[in-house]
Amino acid sequence: MEPQVTFLPGNRTLKVRSGTNLLQAARKARIHIPTRCGGNAGCLMCKVEVRSTDGTPAGLTPPGEAERRKLGPLLEQGIRLACQAKVVGPATVSLPENPLKAAIRKQLEAQNEEDSLW
């Protein structure tokens, strides 16, 4: 049986072949995860937060040497590199908010707070 991966936000779920990395799975689901290094753990742009779907450890291969070296303590927080983490069981992947969208959202929230004062 093929493992199932759910991408958040959006709650997009798909089945992938065991051994598929999260970057490939995201592309299959038509989800954009930025990368510059072509999946070589060089740019650190493809960081994602990974959780299991049933409370057990996420269904991914353990971090390799390159991923451990690059992420260090972030691994303990569930952060993985999508280009390196391979799916072997069910997992839920949270994508970080686009930095430009985050800046716009913060500006709009501040503007709404100012408007509510009037």
PDB file of C-alpha atoms in Angstrom:
ATOM      1  CA  MET A   1       0.000   0.000   0.000  1.00  0.00           C
ATOM      2  CA  GLU A   2       1.327   3.439  -0.930  1.00  0.00           C
ATOM      3  CA  PRO A   3       1.876   5.946   1.889  1.00  0.00           C
ATOM      4  CA  GLN A   4      -0.348   8.998   2.071  1.00  0.00           C
ATOM      5  CA  VAL A   5       0.965  12.572   2.452  1.00  0.00           C
ATOM      6  CA  THR A   6      -1.181  15.570   3.392  1.00  0.00           C
ATOM      7  CA  PHE A   7       0.034  19.093   2.638  1.00  0.00           C
ATOM      8  CA  LEU A   8      -1.165  21.999   4.786  1.00  0.00           C
ATOM      9  CA  PRO A   9      -2.532  24.584   4.388  1.00  0.00           C
ATOM     10  CA  GLY A  10      -5.014  23.410   1.822  1.00  0.00           C
ATOM     11  CA  ASN A  11      -5.387  19.882   3.164  1.00  0.00           C
ATOM     12  CA  ARG A  12      -4.267  18.377  -0.157  1.00  0.00           C
ATOM     13  CA  THR A  13      -3.712  14.629   0.238  1.00  0.00           C
ATOM     14  CA  LEU A  14      -2.134  12.189  -2.181  1.00  0.00           C
ATOM     15  CA  LYS A  15      -0.613   8.739  -2.262  1.00  0.00           C
ATOM     16  CA  VAL A  16       3.005   8.422  -3.331  1.00  0.00           C
ATOM     17  CA  ARG A  17       5.412   5.607  -3.935  1.00  0.00           C
ATOM     18  CA  SER A  18       7.498   4.727  -0.875  1.00  0.00           C
ATOM     19  CA  GLY A  19      10.893   6.440  -1.211  1.00  0.00           C
ATOM     20  CA  THR A  20       9.519   9.560  -2.935  1.00  0.00           C
ATOM     21  CA  ASN A  21      10.936  12.711  -1.378  1.00  0.00           C
ATOM     22  CA  LEU A  22       8.581  15.439  -0.157  1.00  0.00           C
ATOM     23  CA  LEU A  23       9.673  17.843  -2.896  1.00  0.00           C
ATOM     24  CA  GLN A  24       8.663  15.310  -5.570  1.00  0.00           C
ATOM     25  CA  ALA A  25       5.399  14.588  -3.742  1.00  0.00           C
ATOM     26  CA  ALA A  26       4.596  18.316  -3.576  1.00  0.00           C
ATOM     27  CA  ARG A  27       5.246  18.702  -7.291  1.00  0.00           C
ATOM     28  CA  LYS A  28       2.970  15.744  -7.993  1.00  0.00           C
ATOM     29  CA  ALA A  29       0.260  17.535  -5.959  1.00  0.00           C
ATOM     30  CA  ARG A  30       0.953  20.774  -7.883  1.00  0.00           C
ATOM     31  CA  ILE A  31       2.230  22.467  -4.734  1.00  0.00           C
ATOM     32  CA  HIS A  32       5.157  24.832  -5.099  1.00  0.00           C
ATOM     33  CA  ILE A  33       8.033  24.463  -2.651  1.00  0.00           C
ATOM     34  CA  PRO A  34      10.868  26.850  -3.541  1.00  0.00           C
ATOM     35  CA  THR A  35      14.360  25.492  -4.172  1.00  0.00           C
ATOM     36  CA  ARG A  36      17.506  26.738  -5.872  1.00  0.00           C
ATOM     37  CA  CYS A  37      19.857  23.813  -5.446  1.00  0.00           C
ATOM     38  CA  GLY A  38      17.904  21.230  -7.427  1.00  0.00           C
ATOM     39  CA  GLY A  39      17.308  19.028  -4.395  1.00  0.00           C
ATOM     40  CA  ASN A  40      20.880  18.752  -3.106  1.00  0.00           C
ATOM     41  CA  ALA A  41      20.347  20.138   0.432  1.00  0.00           C
ATOM     42  CA  GLY A  42      22.326  23.212  -0.570  1.00  0.00           C
ATOM     43  CA  CYS A  43      19.951  26.163  -0.419  1.00  0.00           C
ATOM     44  CA  LEU A  44      17.739  25.328   2.607  1.00  0.00           C
ATOM     45  CA  MET A  45      14.757  26.915   0.840  1.00  0.00           C
ATOM     46  CA  CYS A  46      12.605  23.775   0.973  1.00  0.00           C
ATOM     47  CA  LYS A  47      12.201  23.628   4.755  1.00  0.00           C
ATOM     48  CA  VAL A  48       8.865  22.172   5.855  1.00  0.00           C
ATOM     49  CA  GLU A  49       7.363  21.138   9.184  1.00  0.00           C
ATOM     50  CA  VAL A  50       6.444  17.480   9.335  1.00  0.00           C
ATOM     51  CA  ARG A  51       3.962  15.762  11.640  1.00  0.00           C
ATOM     52  CA  SER A  52       2.599  12.270  11.721  1.00  0.00           C
ATOM     53  CA  THR A  53      -1.035  11.655  10.920  1.00  0.00           C
ATOM     54  CA  ASP A  54      -1.682   9.285  13.810  1.00  0.00           C
ATOM     55  CA  GLY A  55       0.546  10.500  16.659  1.00  0.00           C
ATOM     56  CA  THR A  56       3.431   8.170  15.804  1.00  0.00           C
ATOM     57  CA  PRO A  57       6.699   9.493  14.356  1.00  0.00           C
ATOM     58  CA  ALA A  58       6.194  10.924  10.868  1.00  0.00           C
ATOM     59  CA  GLY A  59       6.480   8.357   8.101  1.00  0.00           C
ATOM     60  CA  LEU A  60       9.782   9.627   6.716  1.00  0.00           C
ATOM     61  CA  THR A  61      13.284   8.287   6.431  1.00  0.00           C
ATOM     62  CA  PRO A  62      15.622   9.492   9.205  1.00  0.00           C
ATOM     63  CA  PRO A  63      17.615  12.642   8.386  1.00  0.00           C
ATOM     64  CA  GLY A  64      20.833  11.974   6.507  1.00  0.00           C
ATOM     65  CA  GLU A  65      24.204  13.548   7.292  1.00  0.00           C
ATOM     66  CA  ALA A  66      23.697  16.582   5.016  1.00  0.00           C
ATOM     67  CA  GLU A  67      20.274  17.311   6.493  1.00  0.00           C
ATOM     68  CA  ARG A  68      21.514  16.921  10.086  1.00  0.00           C
ATOM     69  CA  ARG A  69      24.451  19.219   9.389  1.00  0.00           C
ATOM     70  CA  LYS A  70      22.293  21.892   7.709  1.00  0.00           C
ATOM     71  CA  LEU A  71      19.301  21.874  10.075  1.00  0.00           C
ATOM     72  CA  GLY A  72      20.854  20.980  13.425  1.00  0.00           C
ATOM     73  CA  PRO A  73      18.429  21.747  16.281  1.00  0.00           C
ATOM     74  CA  LEU A  74      15.587  22.535  13.858  1.00  0.00           C
ATOM     75  CA  LEU A  75      15.194  18.778  13.357  1.00  0.00           C
ATOM     76  CA  GLU A  76      13.927  18.497  16.943  1.00  0.00           C
ATOM     77  CA  GLN A  77      11.139  20.944  16.043  1.00  0.00           C
ATOM     78  CA  GLY A  78       9.956  18.734  13.178  1.00  0.00           C
ATOM     79  CA  ILE A  79      11.639  20.799  10.452  1.00  0.00           C
ATOM     80  CA  ARG A  80      12.908  18.803   7.475  1.00  0.00           C
ATOM     81  CA  LEU A  81      14.234  19.540   4.000  1.00  0.00           C
ATOM     82  CA  ALA A  82      11.605  18.500   1.466  1.00  0.00           C
ATOM     83  CA  CYS A  83      14.331  17.519  -1.000  1.00  0.00           C
ATOM     84  CA  GLN A  84      15.900  15.057   1.465  1.00  0.00           C
ATOM     85  CA  ALA A  85      13.012  13.596   3.499  1.00  0.00           C
ATOM     86  CA  LYS A  86      11.654  10.471   1.813  1.00  0.00           C
ATOM     87  CA  VAL A  87       8.152   9.197   2.471  1.00  0.00           C
ATOM     88  CA  VAL A  88       7.844   5.683   3.906  1.00  0.00           C
ATOM     89  CA  GLY A  89       4.546   6.060   5.792  1.00  0.00           C
ATOM     90  CA  PRO A  90       1.697   8.505   6.445  1.00  0.00           C
ATOM     91  CA  ALA A  91       2.753  12.101   7.114  1.00  0.00           C
ATOM     92  CA  THR A  92       1.357  15.620   7.318  1.00  0.00           C
ATOM     93  CA  VAL A  93       3.506  18.427   5.922  1.00  0.00           C
ATOM     94  CA  SER A  94       3.010  22.083   6.853  1.00  0.00           C
ATOM     95  CA  LEU A  95       4.374  24.553   4.347  1.00  0.00           C
ATOM     96  CA  PRO A  96       5.724  27.864   5.631  1.00  0.00           C
ATOM     97  CA  GLU A  97       3.894  31.027   4.663  1.00  0.00           C
ATOM     98  CA  ASN A  98       5.320  32.855   1.654  1.00  0.00           C
ATOM     99  CA  PRO A  99       7.462  35.735   3.065  1.00  0.00           C
ATOM    100  CA  LEU A 100       5.889  38.319   0.746  1.00  0.00           C
ATOM    101  CA  LYS A 101       2.376  37.199   1.665  1.00  0.00           C
ATOM    102  CA  ALA A 102       3.336  37.263   5.360  1.00  0.00           C
ATOM    103  CA  ALA A 103       4.580  40.857   5.075  1.00  0.00           C
ATOM    104  CA  ILE A 104       1.394  41.935   3.285  1.00  0.00           C
ATOM    105  CA  ARG A 105      -0.781  40.133   5.853  1.00  0.00           C
ATOM    106  CA  LYS A 106       1.033  41.847   8.747  1.00  0.00           C
ATOM    107  CA  GLN A 107       0.644  45.244   7.086  1.00  0.00           C
ATOM    108  CA  LEU A 108      -3.079  44.679   6.529  1.00  0.00           C
ATOM    109  CA  GLU A 109      -3.550  43.543  10.132  1.00  0.00           C
ATOM    110  CA  ALA A 110      -1.786  46.686  11.389  1.00  0.00           C
ATOM    111  CA  GLN A 111      -3.941  48.811   9.109  1.00  0.00           C
ATOM    112  CA  ASN A 112      -7.114  47.137  10.399  1.00  0.00           C
ATOM    113  CA  GLU A 113      -6.028  47.811  13.990  1.00  0.00           C
ATOM    114  CA  GLU A 114      -5.524  51.493  13.170  1.00  0.00           C
ATOM    115  CA  ASP A 115      -8.918  51.652  11.448  1.00  0.00           C
ATOM    116  CA  SER A 116     -10.643  50.128  14.473  1.00  0.00           C
ATOM    117  CA  LEU A 117      -9.361  52.978  16.657  1.00  0.00           C
ATOM    118  CA  TRP A 118     -11.518  55.442  14.714  1.00  0.00           C
TER     119      TRP A 118
END
